[in-house]
Tab-separated table of C-alpha atoms in Angstrom:
chain	number	residue	atom	x	y	z
I	1	MET	CA	-150.828	43.436	39.042
I	2	MET	CA	-150.377	41.816	42.450
I	3	ARG	CA	-147.288	39.830	43.325
I	4	LYS	CA	-147.781	36.058	43.514
I	5	TYR	CA	-148.421	34.989	47.119
I	6	SER	CA	-145.763	32.924	48.847
I	7	ASP	CA	-146.006	31.516	52.367
I	8	LYS	CA	-143.374	33.305	54.461
I	9	LYS	CA	-144.026	31.070	57.475
I	10	ASN	CA	-142.642	28.022	55.694
I	11	VAL	CA	-140.487	29.024	52.728
I	12	GLN	CA	-138.899	25.563	52.639
I	13	LEU	CA	-142.162	23.796	51.774
I	14	LYS	CA	-142.194	23.043	48.064
I	15	ASN	CA	-144.116	20.247	46.373
I	16	TYR	CA	-142.492	19.426	43.064
I	17	TYR	CA	-144.741	16.438	42.437
I	18	GLU	CA	-148.009	15.344	43.986
I	19	ASP	CA	-149.650	11.959	43.639
I	20	ARG	CA	-153.385	12.514	44.051
I	21	PHE	CA	-153.847	8.899	45.161
I	22	TYR	CA	-151.163	9.019	47.863
I	23	HIS	CA	-152.121	9.118	51.514
I	24	ALA	CA	-149.371	9.627	54.059
I	25	PRO	CA	-149.191	6.581	56.340
I	26	LYS	CA	-149.958	7.049	60.023
I	27	THR	CA	-148.025	5.178	62.669
I	28	GLN	CA	-149.941	3.269	65.288
I	29	LYS	CA	-149.811	4.525	68.885
I	30	LEU	CA	-150.181	1.719	71.408
I	31	ASN	CA	-151.140	1.731	75.073
I	32	LEU	CA	-148.456	0.884	77.649
I	33	GLU	CA	-150.655	-1.589	79.506
I	34	ASN	CA	-148.979	-5.026	79.791
I	35	SER	CA	-145.964	-3.754	77.840
I	36	VAL	CA	-142.268	-3.892	78.780
I	37	PHE	CA	-142.454	-0.169	79.594
I	38	GLU	CA	-145.387	-0.350	82.011
I	39	GLN	CA	-143.401	-0.589	85.260
I	40	ASP	CA	-141.043	2.218	84.274
I	41	PHE	CA	-144.013	4.412	83.383
I	42	LEU	CA	-145.727	3.744	86.718
I	43	GLN	CA	-142.562	4.741	88.555
I	44	ILE	CA	-141.987	8.066	86.771
I	45	SER	CA	-145.696	8.984	86.729
I	46	GLN	CA	-145.626	9.118	90.538
I	47	LYS	CA	-143.008	11.892	90.454
I	48	PHE	CA	-143.709	13.835	87.262
I	49	LYS	CA	-146.634	15.206	85.303
I	50	ILE	CA	-146.842	13.119	82.141
I	51	LYS	CA	-148.885	14.812	79.402
I	52	LYS	CA	-148.844	11.853	77.018
I	53	SER	CA	-147.321	8.388	77.015
I	54	PHE	CA	-147.599	5.700	74.344
I	55	ILE	CA	-145.593	3.217	72.254
I	56	GLU	CA	-144.841	4.131	68.650
I	57	LEU	CA	-142.615	2.030	66.367
I	58	ASP	CA	-141.204	0.194	69.425
I	59	PHE	CA	-140.292	3.549	71.030
I	60	TRP	CA	-141.713	4.548	74.379
I	61	VAL	CA	-142.766	8.170	73.816
I	62	ILE	CA	-143.231	10.538	76.754
I	63	GLU	CA	-144.404	14.147	76.629
I	64	ILE	CA	-143.502	16.286	79.649
I	65	GLU	CA	-143.273	19.873	80.927
I	66	LYS	CA	-140.066	21.583	79.805
I	67	ASP	CA	-139.012	22.401	83.383
I	68	ASP	CA	-138.959	18.673	84.246
I	69	ASN	CA	-136.477	17.677	81.526
I	70	VAL	CA	-133.366	17.407	83.729
I	71	ALA	CA	-135.019	15.607	86.652
I	72	LEU	CA	-136.967	13.179	84.462
I	73	LEU	CA	-133.968	12.264	82.317
I	74	ASN	CA	-131.996	11.633	85.497
I	75	GLU	CA	-134.792	9.344	86.740
I	76	LEU	CA	-134.805	7.442	83.443
I	77	LYS	CA	-131.033	7.102	83.648
I	78	ASN	CA	-131.414	5.472	87.061
I	79	LEU	CA	-134.000	3.103	85.551
I	80	GLY	CA	-131.430	1.821	83.068
I	81	TYR	CA	-131.823	4.213	80.139
I	82	SER	CA	-128.210	5.215	80.512
I	83	CYS	CA	-127.218	5.742	76.871
I	84	PHE	CA	-128.014	9.145	75.371
I	85	THR	CA	-128.350	8.854	71.574
I	86	ASP	CA	-129.840	12.066	70.213
I	87	ALA	CA	-131.550	15.396	70.823
I	88	SER	CA	-132.985	17.912	68.409
I	89	ALA	CA	-136.008	20.120	67.753
I	90	ILE	CA	-138.866	20.621	65.287
I	91	ASP	CA	-140.120	24.029	64.160
I	92	PHE	CA	-143.804	24.494	65.046
I	93	VAL	CA	-143.629	28.288	65.213
I	94	ALA	CA	-146.367	28.816	62.619
I	95	GLN	CA	-148.759	26.312	64.230
I	96	LYS	CA	-147.986	26.599	67.952
I	97	ASN	CA	-145.606	29.573	68.281
I	98	GLY	CA	-142.782	27.385	69.530
I	99	PHE	CA	-140.656	24.262	69.140
I	100	GLU	CA	-140.901	20.593	70.010
I	101	VAL	CA	-137.622	19.457	71.575
I	102	TYR	CA	-136.958	15.750	71.981
I	103	TYR	CA	-134.343	13.510	73.627
I	104	GLN	CA	-133.728	9.833	72.852
I	105	LEU	CA	-132.292	7.303	75.303
I	106	LEU	CA	-131.377	3.628	75.086
I	107	ASN	CA	-131.524	0.910	77.722
I	108	MET	CA	-128.740	-1.393	76.518
I	109	ASP	CA	-129.463	-4.131	79.068
I	110	LYS	CA	-133.083	-4.581	77.963
I	111	ASN	CA	-132.755	-3.217	74.412
I	112	LEU	CA	-135.447	-0.586	75.029
I	113	ARG	CA	-135.677	2.923	73.603
I	114	VAL	CA	-137.471	5.992	74.913
I	115	ARG	CA	-138.151	9.393	73.366
I	116	ILE	CA	-138.874	12.338	75.669
I	117	LYS	CA	-140.681	15.278	74.081
I	118	THR	CA	-141.373	18.751	75.436
I	119	PHE	CA	-142.594	22.077	74.076
I	120	VAL	CA	-140.568	25.288	74.237
I	121	GLY	CA	-142.204	28.608	73.361
I	122	ILE	CA	-140.532	30.953	70.899
I	123	LYS	CA	-139.214	33.254	73.661
I	124	GLU	CA	-138.703	30.579	76.323
I	125	LYS	CA	-135.450	28.950	77.438
I	126	LEU	CA	-134.599	25.314	78.145
I	127	GLN	CA	-132.384	23.809	80.831
I	128	SER	CA	-129.270	21.964	79.690
I	129	ILE	CA	-129.176	18.224	80.431
I	130	MET	CA	-125.362	18.061	80.397
I	131	SER	CA	-125.396	17.452	84.146
I	132	VAL	CA	-127.111	14.123	83.379
I	133	PHE	CA	-125.656	13.253	79.954
I	134	LYS	CA	-122.426	14.926	78.872
I	135	GLY	CA	-123.016	13.564	75.378
I	136	ALA	CA	-125.783	16.138	74.944
I	137	ASN	CA	-123.143	18.879	74.621
I	138	TRP	CA	-123.003	19.159	70.840
I	139	CYS	CA	-126.685	18.275	70.361
I	140	GLU	CA	-127.702	21.235	72.507
I	141	ARG	CA	-125.269	23.483	70.671
I	142	GLU	CA	-126.803	22.361	67.382
I	143	ILE	CA	-130.304	23.100	68.711
I	144	TYR	CA	-129.152	26.612	69.595
I	145	ASP	CA	-127.299	27.081	66.304
I	146	MET	CA	-129.968	25.728	63.951
I	147	PHE	CA	-133.173	26.785	65.759
I	148	GLY	CA	-132.146	29.642	68.058
I	149	ILE	CA	-133.402	27.932	71.235
I	150	PHE	CA	-131.382	29.236	74.183
I	151	ILE	CA	-130.064	26.502	76.505
I	152	ILE	CA	-129.546	27.564	80.121
I	153	ASN	CA	-126.492	26.354	82.101
I	154	HIS	CA	-124.722	24.917	79.070
I	155	ALA	CA	-120.940	24.761	79.517
I	156	ASN	CA	-120.120	26.322	76.139
I	157	LEU	CA	-123.236	27.500	74.319
I	158	LYS	CA	-121.982	28.754	70.968
I	159	ARG	CA	-122.685	27.937	67.357
I	160	LEU	CA	-121.638	24.453	66.282
I	161	LEU	CA	-121.964	24.423	62.479
I	162	MET	CA	-122.374	28.031	61.405
I	163	PRO	CA	-119.811	30.842	61.965
I	164	ASP	CA	-120.163	32.753	65.233
I	165	ASP	CA	-121.292	35.923	63.450
I	166	TRP	CA	-123.872	34.184	61.242
I	167	PHE	CA	-127.275	35.849	61.025
I	168	GLY	CA	-130.338	33.644	61.471
I	169	HIS	CA	-130.913	29.952	62.173
I	170	PRO	CA	-130.979	27.661	59.096
I	171	PHE	CA	-133.393	24.975	60.388
I	172	LEU	CA	-136.220	27.460	60.892
I	173	LYS	CA	-138.939	27.031	58.287
I	174	THR	CA	-138.792	30.779	57.659
I	175	TYR	CA	-135.140	30.500	56.602
I	176	PRO	CA	-134.739	30.371	52.773
I	177	LEU	CA	-133.323	27.114	51.394
I	178	GLU	CA	-130.727	28.994	49.337
I	179	GLY	CA	-129.841	31.390	52.145
I	180	ASP	CA	-130.757	35.029	52.626
I	181	GLU	CA	-128.956	38.189	51.509
I	182	PHE	CA	-126.448	37.829	54.355
I	183	ALA	CA	-125.627	34.237	53.348
I	184	LYS	CA	-125.267	35.195	49.695
I	185	TRP	CA	-122.383	37.595	50.362
I	186	TYR	CA	-120.939	36.129	53.577
I	187	GLU	CA	-117.690	34.645	52.188
I	188	ILE	CA	-116.970	37.619	49.929
I	189	ASP	CA	-117.605	40.098	52.755
I	190	LYS	CA	-115.418	38.136	55.190
I	191	ILE	CA	-112.511	37.462	52.808
I	192	PHE	CA	-112.409	40.591	50.642
I	193	GLY	CA	-114.767	43.111	52.275
I	194	LYS	CA	-118.087	44.561	51.153
I	195	GLU	CA	-116.356	46.990	48.802
I	196	TYR	CA	-115.324	44.019	46.630
I	197	ARG	CA	-118.875	42.803	45.941
I	198	GLN	CA	-118.899	44.407	42.502
I	199	VAL	CA	-115.370	43.185	41.738
I	200	VAL	CA	-115.817	39.523	42.704
I	201	GLY	CA	-119.474	39.225	41.780
I	202	GLU	CA	-122.377	37.392	43.340
I	203	GLU	CA	-121.837	33.823	44.526
I	204	ASN	CA	-123.503	31.167	42.400
I	205	ARG	CA	-125.907	29.372	44.723
I	206	ASP	CA	-127.505	27.146	42.088
I	207	PRO	CA	-127.053	23.545	43.367
I	208	GLY	CA	-127.424	22.234	39.823
I	209	PHE	CA	-124.670	24.391	38.331
I	210	VAL	CA	-121.679	22.526	36.907
I	211	ASP	CA	-118.446	24.197	35.827
I	212	GLU	CA	-117.173	22.035	32.980
I	213	LYS	CA	-113.699	23.551	33.301
I	214	ASP	CA	-113.373	22.606	36.971
I	215	THR	CA	-111.049	19.589	36.962
I	216	LEU	CA	-110.670	19.587	40.741
I	217	ASN	CA	-114.279	19.104	41.791
I	218	PHE	CA	-116.029	17.874	38.652
I	219	SER	CA	-115.176	14.983	36.351
I	220	ARG	CA	-115.353	16.001	32.687
I	221	ILE	CA	-116.901	12.977	30.988
I	222	TYR	CA	-114.636	11.640	28.207
I	223	HIS	CA	-112.181	14.470	28.940
I	224	GLU	CA	-110.943	13.256	32.336
I	225	VAL	CA	-107.493	14.254	33.539
I	226	SER	CA	-105.566	13.715	36.744
I	227	LYS	CA	-106.324	16.085	39.581
I	228	GLY	CA	-104.863	19.521	38.993
I	229	GLU	CA	-103.827	18.924	35.383
I	230	ALA	CA	-104.946	21.137	32.512
I	231	PRO	CA	-108.136	20.110	30.676
I	232	ILE	CA	-107.828	18.294	27.352
I	233	GLU	CA	-109.893	18.962	24.248
I	234	ASP	CA	-109.506	15.548	22.601
I	235	LYS	CA	-112.394	13.237	23.379
I	236	TYR	CA	-111.888	9.569	24.137
I	237	LEU	CA	-114.430	6.835	24.721
I	238	GLN	CA	-114.558	4.182	27.388
I	239	ASP	CA	-116.652	1.044	27.046
I	240	TYR	CA	-117.386	-0.731	30.310
I	241	GLN	CA	-119.563	-3.332	28.596
I	242	GLU	CA	-118.032	-6.648	27.483
I	243	GLU	CA	-117.431	-6.932	23.742
I	244	ASP	CA	-119.893	-9.785	23.322
I	245	GLY	CA	-122.496	-8.065	25.456
I	246	VAL	CA	-124.301	-9.251	28.580
I	247	ALA	CA	-127.498	-11.265	28.677
I	248	PHE	CA	-130.617	-9.085	28.592
I	249	VAL	CA	-128.463	-5.928	28.285
I	250	LYS	CA	-128.128	-4.120	24.982
I	251	LYS	CA	-124.816	-2.589	24.069
I	252	VAL	CA	-124.920	1.181	23.953
I	253	LYS	CA	-124.899	2.614	20.437
I	254	ARG	CA	-123.123	5.884	21.012
I	255	ASN	CA	-123.433	7.034	17.410
I	256	GLN	CA	-127.225	6.907	17.764
I	257	ALA	CA	-127.370	8.954	20.958
I	258	LYS	CA	-129.629	11.992	21.004
I	259	ILE	CA	-130.572	14.700	23.479
I	260	LEU	CA	-134.245	14.819	24.445
I	261	ASP	CA	-135.939	18.202	24.403
I	262	LYS	CA	-138.437	17.110	27.029
I	263	ARG	CA	-139.454	14.069	29.009
I	264	ARG	CA	-142.034	11.749	27.526
């Protein structure tokens, strides 16, 4: 019997519910002609190769070559887009064998926003924009940490969220949502050593698991105690509804409560 097929290129894609009548909405892409961005576009288009340029949800969107990122962002800064707000990436490895990296800037004088997009191949590197916007420091570190995109000329390119010796990059679509074998044993291996795996046991990675005896991180309903105190067995009830009831709201009849075996 063959093993059930699972897409290894995007292990994070799971549809728990599908509405057969639902169609994902598409945003409208508008031309820059006669818009507030037209003059700025004409100025940068004389110096740089612009692959695409349009307005989407009040954002001016520009797609450029990756080697032009520093020079073009510096030009936009001189045009008044002096506030750096964000930078990140999107995994298109399965479709295009690379990543889409984007930067977002704000012109505070004119209340205008621009998004600069570029494509970086899976084995290619990207220039740091810290020479133009120092605020890109941690964003570029996050791009490296989460996607594995190497940033050239960064002042301190190291992991931002994950430990320095972490294996893999969690925002890749090939990275399991619950972590891989390395993630499963990371804390036990670091704190106790691999020889203690059998002693300590496997880490519970079920996000829905609740330890009813944990009084530090979980509130035991009707058995609440102050933080750190021993659990109590006696059950007490709390009624937050007024005695006379509230209009259009029925008072809960606790003695008639029942646990459903399945949803209707």
